[in-house]
């Protein structure tokens, strides 16, 4: 039995913020055959809107807090404006897609973040993914576009990290598909030298990761992303690729970015 | 063969604007057995947000124009904030629901309104409903919640009248279900005397409608709603009920509001 391929692709603000870069990315996405889930982050639009409305971002110990007003903006911008514009653009490219947030059909259930000292406000940590719904939609030929807003199944929407949603979605579908999880970010991949965009480490496995960590080669900011990547691989995701959205075809082909595999 | 019942329920701003009225309405909805589609309008939130952002509403010949900035707000508020809050609340009431706009999976295709003298901006007139998708979602046990934003299949989102969406949705599903189309609005039904809330006309058919029109009994503002109701009946919708959202159970039972039938 051949297991069908599925790409779970996370795009961040830098792709979304520029109309041209988003449009070029979506053109490439539409041309990729097979099943796809796109998880999008926020981008500057939410911050711009908050500024225009005079809503002050609250920080506690340097961590961003999602208060009620911020949650409203996040829901409007992420689940409304960005999500529906991506869906409309993909539709025009004959890539039929459906835009959802975690509250839709209980797609992503979460709970308000528990922390001993910081109240993060309306921030959600993922509990469960409705993989039955996702499979059904994917099997209808739809590309699923997910906004990083979840719910607690008690009527409360929650702001949730898009990287985590991509990871959990990839894990939840690993039993049914050959899943490639792709994190698009502003760098060309995991760099051996943070100052040098040419120093992309093409392939990392568990052994080489230990080695790179011990030699402190990898920029500390990348460690959570890589830890998450290995966690996904443990749950049956086939590979995780990290690189630039503009290189999405090469990321899939393994000729650009960093490919993370178990071994 | 018994044809399954389906309720297509349109709610307007007055229900959405007050948290308590929306919550009470959704509690009633969740308790109604069987298949449901909810089409929601906008409410004051969009106007409030536009005001706070200093976006001026443009009118041409007394008609509201949807410019690019207004469309952005409509997409954020209708397809984002209102849609996802309704879905989250229904989920908490064990009424699993999915929130969509017309761009999602090509649910509602529209074209920019053509008018000999007025450019309405990004206003869409409905061309086609994806009834296959709706049936599939309804048959999975999901309640579908529709925001009044459509698309032209060329990447452009369009602001579309929620009454029309409810009507077109009801018509598109009439071949597969016994459809009751319910318009919730601020009055208790079609009134014989606009000043008297007690003067609800309980039942209108084609013959009595002609009669009421000739005698100029019905308030002119109601005529388009009733014309639409009869158009829906012509397309196989079983009945159209007009009344207050707070009486939704009685509207369904036919003990409140105005029931419109062919004959």
Short mmCIF file of C-alpha atoms in Angstrom, two decimals:
data_model
loop_
_atom_site.label_atom_id
_atom_site.label_comp_id
_atom_site.label_asym_id
_atom_site.label_seq_id
_atom_site.Cartn_x
_atom_site.Cartn_y
_atom_site.Cartn_z
CA UNK A 1 0.00 0.00 0.00
CA UNK A 2 1.40 3.38 -1.02
CA UNK A 3 0.85 6.03 1.59
CA UNK A 4 -0.16 9.33 0.08
CA UNK A 5 2.07 12.36 0.60
CA UNK A 6 0.88 15.32 2.64
CA UNK A 7 2.63 18.66 3.05
CA UNK A 8 1.97 20.69 6.19
CA UNK A 9 3.41 24.13 5.48
CA UNK A 10 3.74 26.90 8.02
CA UNK A 11 4.21 30.43 6.72
CA UNK A 12 5.02 33.41 8.87
CA UNK A 13 4.50 37.13 8.90
CA UNK A 14 7.31 38.04 6.47
CA UNK A 15 5.53 36.07 3.72
CA UNK A 16 2.11 37.46 4.56
CA UNK A 17 3.09 41.10 5.03
CA UNK A 18 4.13 41.68 1.45
CA UNK A 19 1.39 41.20 -1.10
CA UNK A 20 3.86 40.21 -3.80
CA UNK A 21 5.68 37.61 -1.71
CA UNK A 22 2.38 36.07 -0.56
CA UNK A 23 1.05 35.98 -4.09
CA UNK A 24 4.23 34.35 -5.43
CA UNK A 25 4.21 31.81 -2.59
CA UNK A 26 0.57 30.90 -3.22
CA UNK A 27 1.23 30.47 -6.95
CA UNK A 28 3.91 27.91 -6.09
CA UNK A 29 1.67 26.20 -3.54
CA UNK A 30 -1.17 25.89 -6.05
CA UNK A 31 1.19 24.17 -8.49
CA UNK A 32 2.30 21.50 -5.98
CA UNK A 33 0.32 18.34 -6.66
CA UNK A 34 -1.29 16.43 -3.81
CA UNK A 35 -2.56 17.15 -0.36
CA UNK A 36 -1.63 20.29 1.56
CA UNK A 37 -2.35 21.99 4.85
CA UNK A 38 -1.21 25.59 5.24
CA UNK A 39 -0.85 27.10 8.69
CA UNK A 40 -0.37 30.84 8.68
CA UNK A 41 0.86 33.15 11.37
CA UNK A 42 -0.06 36.75 11.84
CA UNK A 43 2.20 39.34 10.36
CA UNK A 44 2.34 43.06 10.98
CA UNK A 45 -1.31 43.72 10.15
CA UNK A 46 -2.46 42.78 13.66
CA UNK A 47 0.11 45.09 15.27
CA UNK A 48 -0.73 47.89 12.83
CA UNK A 49 -4.43 47.54 13.57
CA UNK A 50 -3.82 47.49 17.33
CA UNK A 51 -1.71 50.65 17.00
CA UNK A 52 -4.36 52.43 14.94
CA UNK A 53 -6.95 51.52 17.57
CA UNK A 54 -4.67 52.66 20.38
CA UNK A 55 -4.57 49.20 21.93
CA UNK A 56 -1.38 48.80 23.94
CA UNK A 57 0.47 45.49 23.80
CA UNK A 58 1.01 44.23 27.32
CA UNK A 59 4.24 42.50 28.21
CA UNK A 60 4.89 40.60 31.45
CA UNK A 61 8.53 39.55 31.98
CA UNK A 62 9.13 40.28 28.29
CA UNK A 63 6.33 37.92 27.23
CA UNK A 64 3.44 39.13 25.14
CA UNK A 65 0.06 38.89 26.83
CA UNK A 66 -3.15 38.37 24.86
CA UNK A 67 -5.80 40.48 26.58
CA UNK A 68 -9.44 40.56 25.45
CA UNK A 69 -8.89 43.43 23.00
CA UNK A 70 -5.83 41.78 21.46
CA UNK A 71 -7.71 38.49 21.08
CA UNK A 72 -10.43 40.36 19.21
CA UNK A 73 -7.84 41.78 16.81
CA UNK A 74 -6.12 38.42 16.39
CA UNK A 75 -9.45 36.77 15.58
CA UNK A 76 -10.37 39.48 13.08
CA UNK A 77 -7.01 39.67 11.34
CA UNK A 78 -5.86 36.03 11.42
CA UNK A 79 -9.15 34.10 11.12
CA UNK A 80 -10.82 36.81 9.03
CA UNK A 81 -8.67 38.98 6.82
CA UNK A 82 -5.54 36.88 6.25
CA UNK A 83 -7.26 33.48 6.18
CA UNK A 84 -9.98 34.48 3.72
CA UNK A 85 -7.59 36.33 1.43
CA UNK A 86 -5.33 33.28 1.20
CA UNK A 87 -8.35 31.08 0.46
CA UNK A 88 -9.68 33.46 -2.21
CA UNK A 89 -6.27 33.69 -3.89
CA UNK A 90 -5.77 29.92 -3.89
CA UNK A 91 -9.25 29.50 -5.32
CA UNK A 92 -8.35 31.80 -8.20
CA UNK A 93 -5.33 29.55 -8.84
CA UNK A 94 -7.62 26.48 -9.09
CA UNK A 95 -6.38 25.23 -5.73
CA UNK A 96 -9.72 24.76 -3.99
CA UNK A 97 -9.18 25.48 -0.31
CA UNK A 98 -11.08 25.92 2.92
CA UNK A 99 -10.07 28.32 5.68
CA UNK A 100 -10.63 27.31 9.27
CA UNK A 101 -9.63 28.26 12.77
CA UNK A 102 -9.35 25.80 15.65
CA UNK A 103 -12.91 26.44 16.82
CA UNK A 104 -14.37 25.22 13.52
CA UNK A 105 -15.71 21.70 13.96
CA UNK A 106 -13.49 21.44 17.05
CA UNK A 107 -10.46 21.36 14.73
CA UNK A 108 -7.98 22.37 17.44
CA UNK A 109 -8.95 22.14 21.06
CA UNK A 110 -6.72 23.96 23.52
CA UNK A 111 -6.64 25.16 27.10
CA UNK A 112 -5.68 28.55 28.49
CA UNK A 113 -1.95 28.44 29.20
CA UNK A 114 -1.14 27.45 32.75
CA UNK A 115 1.95 29.07 34.21
CA UNK A 116 3.02 29.35 37.87
CA UNK A 117 3.63 33.10 37.75
CA UNK A 118 2.58 34.63 34.42
CA UNK A 119 -1.02 34.99 33.24
CA UNK A 120 -0.66 34.97 29.47
CA UNK A 121 -4.28 35.97 29.01
CA UNK A 122 -6.13 34.32 26.14
CA UNK A 123 -3.25 32.16 24.97
CA UNK A 124 -4.02 28.54 24.22
CA UNK A 125 -1.87 25.42 24.40
CA UNK A 126 -2.99 22.66 22.03
CA UNK A 127 -4.72 19.60 23.46
CA UNK A 128 -6.15 17.77 20.47
CA UNK A 129 -6.51 17.94 16.70
CA UNK A 130 -9.65 16.72 14.92
CA UNK A 131 -7.84 14.57 12.38
CA UNK A 132 -11.07 12.94 11.17
CA UNK A 133 -12.32 16.30 9.91
CA UNK A 134 -8.97 17.12 8.31
CA UNK A 135 -8.82 13.76 6.53
CA UNK A 136 -12.36 14.19 5.27
CA UNK A 137 -11.64 17.65 3.86
CA UNK A 138 -8.30 16.60 2.34
CA UNK A 139 -9.93 13.54 0.78
CA UNK A 140 -12.48 15.86 -0.85
CA UNK A 141 -9.51 17.44 -2.62
CA UNK A 142 -9.47 20.56 -0.47
CA UNK A 143 -6.35 22.35 0.74
CA UNK A 144 -6.93 23.33 4.37
CA UNK A 145 -5.77 26.79 5.47
CA UNK A 146 -5.53 27.13 9.26
CA UNK A 147 -5.51 30.39 11.23
CA UNK A 148 -3.73 30.27 14.62
CA UNK A 149 -6.84 30.77 16.73
CA UNK A 150 -8.07 27.81 18.80
CA UNK A 151 -10.84 27.27 21.37
CA UNK A 152 -11.29 25.60 24.74
CA UNK A 153 -14.64 23.95 23.86
CA UNK A 154 -16.30 26.20 26.45
CA UNK A 155 -16.88 29.06 24.04
CA UNK A 156 -13.55 30.82 24.53
CA UNK A 157 -11.30 31.53 21.55
CA UNK A 158 -7.56 31.41 22.24
CA UNK A 159 -4.50 32.85 20.49
CA UNK A 160 -2.13 29.97 19.68
CA UNK A 161 1.38 29.69 18.28
CA UNK A 162 1.26 28.80 14.57
CA UNK A 163 4.48 26.72 14.72
CA UNK A 164 2.88 24.52 17.36
CA UNK A 165 -0.32 24.17 15.35
CA UNK A 166 1.69 23.07 12.30
CA UNK A 167 3.59 20.55 14.40
CA UNK A 168 0.49 19.12 16.08
CA UNK A 169 -1.37 18.93 12.76
CA UNK A 170 1.54 17.10 11.13
CA UNK A 171 1.70 14.64 14.04
CA UNK A 172 -2.06 14.05 14.02
CA UNK A 173 -2.00 13.13 10.32
CA UNK A 174 1.19 11.04 10.38
CA UNK A 175 -0.75 7.79 10.82
CA UNK A 176 -2.61 8.35 7.55
CA UNK A 177 -0.15 10.15 5.29
CA UNK A 178 3.55 10.40 4.55
CA UNK A 179 3.88 13.82 6.13
CA UNK A 180 6.48 16.45 5.32
CA UNK A 181 6.33 19.35 7.77
CA UNK A 182 7.76 22.57 6.34
CA UNK A 183 8.57 25.63 8.42
CA UNK A 184 9.01 28.70 6.26
CA UNK A 185 10.90 31.48 8.00
CA UNK A 186 13.13 34.44 7.15
CA UNK A 187 16.38 32.46 6.85
CA UNK A 188 17.45 30.02 4.14
CA UNK A 189 17.67 27.21 6.72
CA UNK A 190 19.53 26.32 9.90
CA UNK A 191 22.79 28.23 9.60
CA UNK A 192 26.20 27.07 10.85
CA UNK A 193 27.15 30.75 10.93
CA UNK A 194 24.26 33.07 11.76
CA UNK A 195 25.97 35.89 9.82
CA UNK A 196 26.33 33.83 6.67
CA UNK A 197 23.23 32.92 4.66
CA UNK A 198 25.38 30.52 2.60
CA UNK A 199 26.17 28.35 5.65
CA UNK A 200 22.91 26.36 5.59
CA UNK A 201 23.23 22.92 7.18
CA UNK A 202 21.48 20.79 4.57
CA UNK A 203 20.66 17.78 6.71
CA UNK A 204 20.37 17.19 10.43
CA UNK A 205 19.62 13.91 12.16
CA UNK A 206 19.48 13.05 15.83
CA UNK A 207 23.18 12.21 16.07
CA UNK A 208 24.42 15.27 14.19
CA UNK A 209 22.02 17.46 16.20
CA UNK A 210 23.61 16.33 19.49
CA UNK A 211 27.00 17.05 18.00
CA UNK A 212 26.00 20.50 16.72
CA UNK A 213 24.47 21.35 20.09
CA UNK A 214 27.58 20.27 22.01
CA UNK A 215 29.80 22.35 19.73
CA UNK A 216 27.32 25.22 20.13
CA UNK A 217 27.24 25.62 16.34
CA UNK A 218 23.50 26.27 16.17
CA UNK A 219 22.11 29.67 17.05
CA UNK A 220 20.18 29.33 20.33
CA UNK A 221 17.02 30.76 18.76
CA UNK A 222 16.82 27.73 16.47
CA UNK A 223 16.90 25.15 19.26
CA UNK A 224 13.16 25.21 20.10
CA UNK A 225 12.33 24.86 16.37
CA UNK A 226 14.66 21.87 16.07
CA UNK A 227 13.45 20.28 19.31
CA UNK A 228 9.92 20.58 17.93
CA UNK A 229 11.07 19.07 14.65
CA UNK A 230 12.48 16.00 16.39
CA UNK A 231 9.35 15.69 18.53
CA UNK A 232 7.30 15.60 15.31
CA UNK A 233 9.58 12.93 13.83
CA UNK A 234 9.12 10.83 16.99
CA UNK A 235 5.38 10.89 16.28
CA UNK A 236 5.78 9.54 12.76
CA UNK A 237 6.24 12.67 10.66
CA UNK A 238 8.59 11.63 7.83
CA UNK A 239 10.75 14.75 7.66
CA UNK A 240 10.81 18.37 8.69
CA UNK A 241 12.19 21.03 6.36
CA UNK A 242 13.14 24.54 7.42
CA UNK A 243 13.81 27.34 4.93
CA UNK A 244 12.45 30.25 2.93
CA UNK A 245 8.89 30.39 1.61
CA UNK A 246 10.16 31.61 -1.76
CA UNK A 247 12.07 28.31 -2.11
CA UNK A 248 9.07 26.11 -1.29
CA UNK A 249 9.60 23.83 -4.32
CA UNK A 250 13.27 23.30 -3.45
CA UNK A 251 12.40 22.76 0.21
CA UNK A 252 10.10 19.94 -0.85
CA UNK A 253 12.72 18.56 -3.25
CA UNK A 254 15.34 18.74 -0.48
CA UNK A 255 17.61 20.99 -2.55
CA UNK A 256 17.20 24.04 -0.33
CA UNK A 257 16.84 24.62 3.39
CA UNK A 258 17.57 22.22 6.22
CA UNK A 259 15.98 18.78 6.17
CA UNK A 260 15.57 17.23 9.59
CA UNK A 261 15.22 13.44 9.76
CA UNK A 262 15.32 10.94 12.60
CA UNK A 263 18.44 9.22 11.35
CA UNK B 1 -38.68 8.11 1.27
CA UNK B 2 -38.71 10.69 4.04
CA UNK B 3 -36.87 13.85 3.16
CA UNK B 4 -34.83 15.20 6.03
CA UNK B 5 -35.64 18.63 7.43
CA UNK B 6 -33.16 21.49 7.12
CA UNK B 7 -33.41 24.92 8.70
CA UNK B 8 -31.67 27.84 7.02
CA UNK B 9 -31.74 30.65 9.57
CA UNK B 10 -30.70 34.21 8.90
CA UNK B 11 -29.91 36.40 11.89
CA UNK B 12 -29.25 40.09 11.72
CA UNK B 13 -27.31 42.72 13.59
CA UNK B 14 -29.79 43.25 16.44
CA UNK B 15 -29.26 39.63 17.53
CA UNK B 16 -25.49 39.79 17.15
CA UNK B 17 -24.92 43.18 18.76
CA UNK B 18 -26.09 42.17 22.20
CA UNK B 19 -24.05 39.41 23.80
CA UNK B 20 -27.02 38.21 25.85
CA UNK B 21 -29.43 38.02 22.93
CA UNK B 22 -26.88 36.18 20.79
CA UNK B 23 -26.10 33.75 23.57
CA UNK B 24 -29.79 33.05 24.21
CA UNK B 25 -30.43 32.58 20.50
CA UNK B 26 -27.52 30.15 20.14
CA UNK B 27 -28.74 28.14 23.13
CA UNK B 28 -32.06 27.68 21.38
CA UNK B 29 -30.38 26.84 18.08
CA UNK B 30 -28.20 24.20 19.72
CA UNK B 31 -31.31 22.54 21.16
CA UNK B 32 -33.07 22.24 17.79
CA UNK B 33 -32.55 18.72 16.49
CA UNK B 34 -31.48 18.14 12.90
CA UNK B 35 -29.64 19.98 10.21
CA UNK B 36 -29.08 23.72 10.33
CA UNK B 37 -27.38 26.46 8.34
CA UNK B 38 -27.00 29.85 10.02
CA UNK B 39 -26.34 32.93 7.92
CA UNK B 40 -25.34 35.95 9.94
CA UNK B 41 -25.26 39.58 9.01
CA UNK B 42 -22.98 42.22 10.34
CA UNK B 43 -24.18 44.27 13.25
CA UNK B 44 -22.81 47.48 14.67
CA UNK B 45 -19.30 46.15 15.29
CA UNK B 46 -18.20 46.82 11.69
CA UNK B 47 -19.49 50.42 11.84
CA UNK B 48 -17.91 50.96 15.25
CA UNK B 49 -14.57 49.64 14.03
CA UNK B 50 -14.72 51.81 10.88
CA UNK B 51 -15.47 54.85 13.05
CA UNK B 52 -12.59 54.11 15.41
CA UNK B 53 -10.26 53.79 12.41
CA UNK B 54 -11.57 57.00 10.89
CA UNK B 55 -12.85 55.21 7.80
CA UNK B 56 -15.69 57.18 6.28
CA UNK B 57 -18.67 55.32 4.86
CA UNK B 58 -19.26 56.39 1.29
CA UNK B 59 -22.78 56.78 0.00
CA UNK B 60 -23.75 57.29 -3.64
CA UNK B 61 -27.41 58.17 -4.23
CA UNK B 62 -28.11 57.03 -0.68
CA UNK B 63 -26.58 53.58 -1.32
CA UNK B 64 -23.70 52.29 0.75
CA UNK B 65 -20.51 51.70 -1.19
CA UNK B 66 -18.01 49.03 -0.14
CA UNK B 67 -14.58 50.50 -0.80
CA UNK B 68 -11.33 48.55 -0.21
CA UNK B 69 -11.01 49.67 3.41
CA UNK B 70 -14.63 48.82 4.19
CA UNK B 71 -14.23 45.39 2.60
CA UNK B 72 -11.22 44.78 4.84
CA UNK B 73 -13.31 45.62 7.90
CA UNK B 74 -16.24 43.53 6.72
CA UNK B 75 -13.94 40.54 6.15
CA UNK B 76 -12.33 40.94 9.57
CA UNK B 77 -15.52 41.49 11.52
CA UNK B 78 -17.98 39.21 9.69
CA UNK B 79 -15.76 36.29 8.56
CA UNK B 80 -13.41 36.63 11.55
CA UNK B 81 -14.79 37.95 14.81
CA UNK B 82 -18.54 37.28 14.54
CA UNK B 83 -18.28 34.00 12.63
CA UNK B 84 -15.69 32.42 14.93
CA UNK B 85 -17.42 33.57 18.11
CA UNK B 86 -20.70 31.99 16.97
CA UNK B 87 -18.87 28.76 16.11
CA UNK B 88 -17.05 28.67 19.45
CA UNK B 89 -20.27 29.29 21.39
CA UNK B 90 -22.18 26.61 19.47
CA UNK B 91 -19.32 24.18 20.07
CA UNK B 92 -19.58 24.80 23.81
CA UNK B 93 -23.29 23.92 23.52
CA UNK B 94 -22.41 20.57 21.87
CA UNK B 95 -23.64 21.85 18.51
CA UNK B 96 -20.57 21.11 16.42
CA UNK B 97 -20.37 23.79 13.75
CA UNK B 98 -18.09 25.07 11.03
CA UNK B 99 -17.76 28.72 10.05
CA UNK B 100 -17.25 29.61 6.42
CA UNK B 101 -17.39 32.54 4.06
CA UNK B 102 -18.26 32.28 0.40
CA UNK B 103 -14.62 31.99 -0.68
CA UNK B 104 -14.14 28.78 1.32
CA UNK B 105 -14.22 25.82 -1.05
CA UNK B 106 -16.00 28.08 -3.54
CA UNK B 107 -19.08 27.99 -1.28
CA UNK B 108 -20.65 31.13 -2.76
CA UNK B 109 -19.43 32.45 -6.05
CA UNK B 110 -20.48 35.98 -6.91
CA UNK B 111 -19.69 38.80 -9.31
CA UNK B 112 -19.11 42.46 -8.61
CA UNK B 113 -22.47 44.21 -8.85
CA UNK B 114 -23.20 45.60 -12.27
CA UNK B 115 -25.24 48.78 -12.30
CA UNK B 116 -25.71 51.30 -15.11
CA UNK B 117 -24.83 54.34 -13.00
CA UNK B 118 -23.62 53.38 -9.50
CA UNK B 119 -20.32 51.64 -8.74
CA UNK B 120 -21.09 49.81 -5.51
CA UNK B 121 -17.42 48.91 -5.02
CA UNK B 122 -16.70 45.45 -3.67
CA UNK B 123 -20.32 44.32 -3.47
CA UNK B 124 -21.10 40.88 -4.81
CA UNK B 125 -24.26 39.44 -6.34
CA UNK B 126 -24.58 35.67 -5.91
CA UNK B 127 -24.02 33.42 -8.92
CA UNK B 128 -23.75 29.91 -7.50
CA UNK B 129 -23.79 27.93 -4.25
CA UNK B 130 -21.56 24.87 -3.74
CA UNK B 131 -24.37 22.61 -2.51
CA UNK B 132 -22.17 19.49 -2.71
CA UNK B 133 -19.89 20.91 -0.03
CA UNK B 134 -22.82 21.99 2.13
CA UNK B 135 -24.45 18.56 1.91
CA UNK B 136 -21.19 16.86 2.78
CA UNK B 137 -20.68 19.05 5.86
CA UNK B 138 -24.32 18.75 6.97
CA UNK B 139 -24.19 14.99 6.52
CA UNK B 140 -21.15 14.90 8.81
CA UNK B 141 -23.43 16.35 11.48
CA UNK B 142 -22.04 19.85 11.29
CA UNK B 143 -24.05 23.04 11.56
CA UNK B 144 -22.73 25.46 8.93
CA UNK B 145 -22.33 29.12 9.93
CA UNK B 146 -21.98 31.45 6.93
CA UNK B 147 -20.51 34.96 6.96
CA UNK B 148 -21.80 37.32 4.23
CA UNK B 149 -18.52 37.58 2.35
CA UNK B 150 -18.30 35.94 -1.07
CA UNK B 151 -15.70 35.80 -3.85
CA UNK B 152 -15.54 36.10 -7.63
CA UNK B 153 -13.19 33.09 -8.12
CA UNK B 154 -10.52 35.50 -9.32
CA UNK B 155 -9.15 36.21 -5.87
CA UNK B 156 -11.47 39.08 -4.99
CA UNK B 157 -13.59 38.94 -1.84
CA UNK B 158 -16.99 40.66 -2.06
CA UNK B 159 -19.42 42.02 0.52
CA UNK B 160 -22.80 40.33 -0.03
CA UNK B 161 -26.27 40.76 1.42
CA UNK B 162 -26.95 38.10 4.08
CA UNK B 163 -30.68 37.85 3.25
CA UNK B 164 -29.76 36.94 -0.33
CA UNK B 165 -27.20 34.37 0.82
CA UNK B 166 -29.80 32.73 3.07
CA UNK B 167 -32.29 32.64 0.20
CA UNK B 168 -29.81 31.22 -2.33
CA UNK B 169 -28.57 28.64 0.17
CA UNK B 170 -32.12 27.51 0.93
CA UNK B 171 -32.89 27.23 -2.79
CA UNK B 172 -29.67 25.31 -3.51
CA UNK B 173 -30.52 22.71 -0.85
CA UNK B 174 -34.22 22.39 -1.64
CA UNK B 175 -33.65 19.40 -3.92
CA UNK B 176 -32.11 17.40 -1.07
CA UNK B 177 -33.93 18.52 2.06
CA UNK B 178 -37.30 19.77 3.24
CA UNK B 179 -36.09 23.32 3.73
CA UNK B 180 -37.54 25.92 6.08
CA UNK B 181 -36.00 29.34 5.49
CA UNK B 182 -36.23 31.59 8.53
CA UNK B 183 -35.55 35.31 8.46
CA UNK B 184 -35.03 36.71 11.94
CA UNK B 185 -35.46 40.45 12.14
CA UNK B 186 -36.46 43.13 14.65
CA UNK B 187 -40.24 42.74 14.26
CA UNK B 188 -42.46 39.88 15.40
CA UNK B 189 -43.45 39.18 11.79
CA UNK B 190 -45.15 40.87 8.85
CA UNK B 191 -47.43 43.43 10.47
CA UNK B 192 -50.85 44.53 9.20
CA UNK B 193 -50.30 47.74 11.15
CA UNK B 194 -46.67 48.81 11.33
CA UNK B 195 -47.37 50.60 14.65
CA UNK B 196 -48.82 47.51 16.28
CA UNK B 197 -46.57 44.56 17.13
CA UNK B 198 -49.71 42.53 17.86
CA UNK B 199 -50.91 42.76 14.25
CA UNK B 200 -48.72 39.95 12.90
CA UNK B 201 -50.17 38.30 9.80
CA UNK B 202 -49.70 34.63 10.69
CA UNK B 203 -49.85 33.15 7.23
CA UNK B 204 -49.40 34.53 3.74
CA UNK B 205 -49.78 32.65 0.49
CA UNK B 206 -49.57 33.87 -3.08
CA UNK B 207 -53.24 34.77 -3.28
CA UNK B 208 -53.43 36.60 0.01
CA UNK B 209 -50.14 38.39 -0.82
CA UNK B 210 -51.67 39.86 -3.99
CA UNK B 211 -54.66 40.94 -1.96
CA UNK B 212 -52.55 42.51 0.80
CA UNK B 213 -50.42 44.33 -1.78
CA UNK B 214 -53.45 45.70 -3.60
CA UNK B 215 -54.96 46.94 -0.36
CA UNK B 216 -51.54 48.40 0.53
CA UNK B 217 -51.74 46.68 3.92
CA UNK B 218 -48.10 45.64 3.99
CA UNK B 219 -45.39 48.14 4.83
CA UNK B 220 -43.37 48.85 1.66
CA UNK B 221 -40.09 47.88 3.40
CA UNK B 222 -41.37 44.31 3.71
CA UNK B 223 -42.13 43.84 0.01
CA UNK B 224 -38.58 42.87 -1.10
CA UNK B 225 -38.39 40.33 1.77
CA UNK B 226 -41.72 38.81 0.74
CA UNK B 227 -40.86 38.82 -2.96
CA UNK B 228 -37.66 36.96 -2.05
CA UNK B 229 -39.66 34.54 0.08
CA UNK B 230 -41.96 33.66 -2.84
CA UNK B 231 -38.97 33.34 -5.17
CA UNK B 232 -37.49 30.79 -2.72
CA UNK B 233 -40.79 28.89 -2.61
CA UNK B 234 -40.81 28.75 -6.42
CA UNK B 235 -37.43 26.98 -6.20
CA UNK B 236 -38.72 24.26 -3.91
CA UNK B 237 -38.19 25.73 -0.44
CA UNK B 238 -41.06 24.39 1.70
CA UNK B 239 -41.83 27.48 3.70
CA UNK B 240 -40.37 30.81 4.73
CA UNK B 241 -40.88 32.15 8.23
CA UNK B 242 -40.27 35.74 9.28
CA UNK B 243 -40.08 36.84 12.90
CA UNK B 244 -37.95 37.47 15.97
CA UNK B 245 -34.78 35.52 16.73
CA UNK B 246 -35.84 35.18 20.36
CA UNK B 247 -38.91 33.23 19.17
CA UNK B 248 -36.94 30.83 16.98
CA UNK B 249 -38.65 27.72 18.40
CA UNK B 250 -42.10 29.19 17.83
CA UNK B 251 -41.11 30.35 14.35
CA UNK B 252 -40.22 26.76 13.51
CA UNK B 253 -43.43 25.49 15.12
CA UNK B 254 -45.44 28.08 13.21
CA UNK B 255 -46.86 29.58 16.39
CA UNK B 256 -45.06 32.92 16.04
CA UNK B 257 -44.09 35.16 13.15
CA UNK B 258 -45.36 35.07 9.59
CA UNK B 259 -45.25 31.82 7.66
CA UNK B 260 -45.10 32.26 3.90
CA UNK B 261 -46.22 29.34 1.75
CA UNK B 262 -46.96 28.93 -1.94
CA UNK B 263 -50.62 28.17 -1.44
#
